[in-house]
Amino acid sequence: MNTPQPKRLTAVPSKSAVLRGFIWIGVILLFLLVFAWLALPAIVKHQAEQRVTEKFHRQLTIGKIEFNPLKLVMTVRDLKLMEPQGNAVFASFDALTLDLSSESLIRFAPVVKEVRLVKPYVHLVRIEANRYSIDDIIEQITSQPPSEKPARYSLNNIQLEDGSIEFEDKPAKTTHRVTELRLGVPFISSLPIHVHVFVEPLLSAKVNDTPLLVKGKARPFADHKEAIVELKLDDLDITHYLGYLPYQPNFRVPSARLHANLTASFQQPKDQSPTVVVSGDAAMKSVQITERGGKPVITVPELEVKLDDMDVFGGRFDIARVAIKGLTADMSRDRTGQLNLLRLLPPERPVASAVKGAATAAAAQVALQELDIRDASLRYAEDTADRSLRAGVEKFNLAARKLTLDAGKKKITVGEVTSDSANFQLRNNKLQTQAAAAAPSPASNTASNPKSAAKGAAGNKAASPYAVNVARIDVKNWSARLEDHDHEEPALAVIAPLSLSVQDFSTAPAARSRVDLKATLNKSGQLALNGDVGLAPLHTDLAVEMKNVDLLPLQPYVTEKVNLRLTQGNASGKGRLQLDAAADGALKGGFKGDASLANVASVDKASKNDFLRWKSLAFSAMDIKLEPLSLTVDRIALSDFFARIIIDATGRINVQDIARSSAGGKRSLTEVADRPAAAPSPADPAAPARPAIVAKATTAAQTAVQQAAQKLPPIRINKIALQGGRVRFTDNFIRPNYTANMRDLGGTVTGLSSDTATTANVDLRGEVNRAPLAIAGRINPLKRDLFLDVKATVRGMELATLSTYADKYVGYGIEKGKLSFEVAYMIDNRELKANNRLILEQLTFGKESTNPQATRLPVRLAVALLTDRNGVIDVNMPIDGSIDDPQFSIGGIILKVIGNIIVKAVTAPFTLLGSMFGGSGGEEMATLEFEPGRATIPAAGEDKLKSIAKALNERPALKLDITGHADAAVDIDGLKQTSIERKVRSLKIKDMQARGETVQPGSVVVKPEEYAALLTRVYKDESFTKPRNVIGMQKSVPVEEMEKLMIANTAINENDLIALGDRRAQAVKDWLLKAGHVAPERVFVSATKSAAVEAREHDKSKDKGASPLHGVNFALK
């Protein structure tokens, strides 16, 4: 069974309760109205007077404040703000009426329909330069932090009536007055609010009793409000007003006149923010800005600006044209590194830190349709402690079209930039003063001011660069004069004319621009670049062509480092330059093309004599690569070249002095000072002593070559061609000096490479003192260890040119003769193996030298030993050695070998003869031993005599002395034995004659079967006492006993020994004349010496242990 639910009762307010509510609301509203009408003005008045007085330290009094809350109209009457001292009125007005709009309550922002200010008054005082009576108010206002949000307001129908301004200038002892000031402003608003506007733009006053009137027109429409003000100024001298700047300027303005015809349009479209747009023309004329001392900084005879629309609040600037004529700017940087233009700026005022989220102005957008600069001059001067720099551009014309700047996007766009005239000049001077080392540089000056440095660093970090885009750049008829006085000699380069065309220039990443540059360098040189260029990252792909570019302007940059002077020369080239910067900063790419240096000539800076020159040095098909570095050249051609090579008195070659050293300093390359040469070493009389300086220089050069070789990049030169070369060589190391001329040098070097597995083929030809020269072989100087395998020949060089060498080292000058040589050098693994074949023809010596350094050896004898029957000396000189030896010198080795040959020829002539003509090959050829007591040439001795005879016949200049010797210890018994044999042979000859036989004594031989009988008869004829038997008769004795008795009783004296020596010498001579066919006038017999003399000479000899000679010895002369 459903139980009925009770109904909920709803309370319904009674009519009396509702009425009570309305009554209370009415009471509250009435209270508020009464409060706003009666109490609020008093409260506002009290608070305003108190707070303004406390904040600005100036007493504020307000006569009365009225407020009508129903009409929302407030009136402030009789306001006065006193000076800080309270003795004078600073500002006042009779009444200020503000007619507020009810929209102020809705938008929570002041919206004023009308502002009316009656009789405002301001009293300003200039106390002294840059000090004013309102400085305290300005500082108080500017020190406040900016608002977090932009101000929101709308002020309309602004009217100022019967105002006055009194400006008291105490330093000038004058007072300026503005009276009867009336101002009408239709509106100033940051809100899209429409209020009825009835005030037209107006500005009228009397300035020092001179009337001023500016009128405008207001166009109030329902959906669009607009007011227009026109301002015209004609020849206004603004210099009178610069004295009232709120700071002490660091510049002066002797002249500046302003012309203006501007229109300001105040607009507020419906439901949009208001705008103020300025348009028209403005011009500045006769502008001069100087430093306080009167030094000119900026001069502008004429500056014209034509504005299309300039939206002041919106940050949009549309400029039709900017024309600048006759601009002169003199910029300079002092020794502290400060730019003079920065000194002209006003000092920075302390500003409170910006509040986070504070309002920022709208990013500016600028559009300039045309920029025209004519006859401008820009100059720059920099004077630091050690440098003076002057730069400038004169007669500078520039035009630009369609320029836009978007500050929000940080982007600058230019449609076209053209310049048809400019003269650029640069002069750099280096100051050599003691103050230069102590004075701080601009960089150190910045570093010494950490606040400034930190501020600059912070600014640089925060600021990001603008992106710049220029559709076309066209530069023509430019000229440049570059002077660099930073060196011992000033450098000068003139570039005229210069033209540059750039398409699509951009600083954007990966952007590419098309560049076309053409320039004339120093009147004769031509430079052309054409291709693509990028800035971020760096990229170039340029076709480069250079013709006849003078090298002389580069001379000053090396003149302090070298002892030669470039007198002429030009460079040419054509190819493609491709470069790309990698992310790590490495530069990749390279150059491909041709290059040449032509008509290059240099002279010794000291003597002005020719040193090095050539007609053409051409590099064909070069390929230079970077990262990794490599070089490839298809062909290098050097033609018509000349070099002057000199060895000075210390043995130093002049090419070592091309570069000035700290020790050597300035030296002549073609006239070497006379310095004493090192004396020859006693151990090497034929070769000059090697100076220590040469050894050190050689060691240093070898070390440098080795280090350079280790770092060499891949290099390949397919062919090097030489033609028409000439070298003049002088050796001042010897006295008198020697000079040789090498001419018509030419040939090729092919396949030169740093690859250690390859070698280059060398084939060179020429003349040395008009004798043919040929060099051929293989070489690789680019590998770490030099490889060399070459052969060189010289045919028929006149020896008379070497007379000075012979005079010093040999002791005789050379009257005539010819030299030929064949050399073969092999250097591998730093070891030298060489063979030198030296051929001298018809060598004829002159008078003996008086040079104290000349050898005193019998050189003529040595030459006679080496000269064959045809007047030819043919010597092979194999040599070897390590090029790592600090004393290594190929020339020194050759001289040493030649010296050894001469010494050997003199001290061991028969050893030398034996090596050339057979025989034992030792000094045994100098002697011939005989059998004891005999003068008959032994059979073994004939071979030795045959070698001697052959040598004499092959060396027609040699003469032979033969000296016989007899040794008493050996030859006395031999003489006794031969005495018996001679008696026996004589007895046989007598018997033969008795029988009537024809006898040839020299051919008579005693037969063995005859000997005993003949000896017995001789024995019986001897007068000495003979052995007898028991009956007193001569006893018969055998042959041996008879010989012993006869020997024992035969007397041999000194004369017998001498006679034996003479017979031996004569026997040898006879053999040489008859069997050896030697001319008699070339063989001489010397008298045999006595035993006593022989003994004395034997005691004095070096070889005292040798037995005395029983034979003959030979001496050559």
PDB file of N, CA and C in Angstrom, residues 972-973 975-980 1041-1052:
ATOM      1  N   ILE A 972     182.026 -10.351 -52.950  1.00  0.00           N
ATOM      2  CA  ILE A 972     183.470 -10.617 -52.955  1.00  0.00           C
ATOM      3  C   ILE A 972     183.742 -12.076 -53.325  1.00  0.00           C
ATOM      4  N   ASP A 973     182.980 -12.957 -52.638  1.00  0.00           N
ATOM      5  CA  ASP A 973     183.153 -14.378 -53.003  1.00  0.00           C
ATOM      6  C   ASP A 973     182.713 -14.620 -54.442  1.00  0.00           C
ATOM      7  N   LEU A 975     182.915 -12.468 -56.834  1.00  0.00           N
ATOM      8  CA  LEU A 975     183.959 -11.944 -57.719  1.00  0.00           C
ATOM      9  C   LEU A 975     185.141 -12.916 -57.807  1.00  0.00           C
ATOM     10  N   LYS A 976     185.496 -13.550 -56.696  1.00  0.00           N
ATOM     11  CA  LYS A 976     186.611 -14.504 -56.725  1.00  0.00           C
ATOM     12  C   LYS A 976     186.259 -15.697 -57.584  1.00  0.00           C
ATOM     13  N   GLN A 977     185.029 -16.154 -57.437  1.00  0.00           N
ATOM     14  CA  GLN A 977     184.614 -17.295 -58.246  1.00  0.00           C
ATOM     15  C   GLN A 977     184.602 -16.930 -59.724  1.00  0.00           C
ATOM     16  N   THR A 978     184.069 -15.763 -60.024  1.00  0.00           N
ATOM     17  CA  THR A 978     184.046 -15.336 -61.428  1.00  0.00           C
ATOM     18  C   THR A 978     185.455 -15.065 -61.938  1.00  0.00           C
ATOM     19  N   SER A 979     186.398 -14.711 -61.025  1.00  0.00           N
ATOM     20  CA  SER A 979     187.799 -14.502 -61.446  1.00  0.00           C
ATOM     21  C   SER A 979     188.382 -15.813 -61.942  1.00  0.00           C
ATOM     22  N   ILE A 980     188.089 -16.930 -61.212  1.00  0.00           N
ATOM     23  CA  ILE A 980     188.571 -18.241 -61.630  1.00  0.00           C
ATOM     24  C   ILE A 980     187.955 -18.602 -62.960  1.00  0.00           C
ATOM     25  N   GLU A1041     189.116 -28.516 -54.283  1.00  0.00           N
ATOM     26  CA  GLU A1041     190.192 -28.010 -53.439  1.00  0.00           C
ATOM     27  C   GLU A1041     190.981 -26.934 -54.158  1.00  0.00           C
ATOM     28  N   MET A1042     191.157 -27.127 -55.502  1.00  0.00           N
ATOM     29  CA  MET A1042     191.840 -26.075 -56.254  1.00  0.00           C
ATOM     30  C   MET A1042     191.046 -24.761 -56.205  1.00  0.00           C
ATOM     31  N   GLU A1043     189.721 -24.863 -56.399  1.00  0.00           N
ATOM     32  CA  GLU A1043     188.891 -23.648 -56.373  1.00  0.00           C
ATOM     33  C   GLU A1043     188.990 -22.941 -55.024  1.00  0.00           C
ATOM     34  N   LYS A1044     188.995 -23.722 -53.936  1.00  0.00           N
ATOM     35  CA  LYS A1044     189.071 -23.109 -52.612  1.00  0.00           C
ATOM     36  C   LYS A1044     190.416 -22.409 -52.406  1.00  0.00           C
ATOM     37  N   LEU A1045     191.483 -23.065 -52.860  1.00  0.00           N
ATOM     38  CA  LEU A1045     192.792 -22.451 -52.707  1.00  0.00           C
ATOM     39  C   LEU A1045     192.908 -21.168 -53.541  1.00  0.00           C
ATOM     40  N   MET A1046     192.367 -21.225 -54.745  1.00  0.00           N
ATOM     41  CA  MET A1046     192.457 -20.037 -55.596  1.00  0.00           C
ATOM     42  C   MET A1046     191.595 -18.900 -55.034  1.00  0.00           C
ATOM     43  N   ILE A1047     190.401 -19.213 -54.542  1.00  0.00           N
ATOM     44  CA  ILE A1047     189.554 -18.171 -53.954  1.00  0.00           C
ATOM     45  C   ILE A1047     190.234 -17.576 -52.740  1.00  0.00           C
ATOM     46  N   ALA A1048     190.814 -18.463 -51.942  1.00  0.00           N
ATOM     47  CA  ALA A1048     191.444 -17.961 -50.721  1.00  0.00           C
ATOM     48  C   ALA A1048     192.625 -17.062 -51.022  1.00  0.00           C
ATOM     49  N   ASN A1049     193.251 -17.273 -52.168  1.00  0.00           N
ATOM     50  CA  ASN A1049     194.445 -16.482 -52.474  1.00  0.00           C
ATOM     51  C   ASN A1049     194.160 -15.386 -53.517  1.00  0.00           C
ATOM     52  N   THR A1050     192.843 -15.107 -53.810  1.00  0.00           N
ATOM     53  CA  THR A1050     192.488 -14.022 -54.740  1.00  0.00           C
ATOM     54  C   THR A1050     192.110 -12.786 -53.932  1.00  0.00           C
ATOM     55  N   ALA A1051     192.696 -11.660 -54.236  1.00  0.00           N
ATOM     56  CA  ALA A1051     192.440 -10.406 -53.506  1.00  0.00           C
ATOM     57  C   ALA A1051     191.403  -9.555 -54.270  1.00  0.00           C
ATOM     58  N   ILE A1052     190.310  -9.102 -53.544  1.00  0.00           N
ATOM     59  CA  ILE A1052     189.244  -8.215 -54.107  1.00  0.00           C
ATOM     60  C   ILE A1052     189.233  -6.933 -53.299  1.00  0.00           C
TER      61      ILE A1052
END
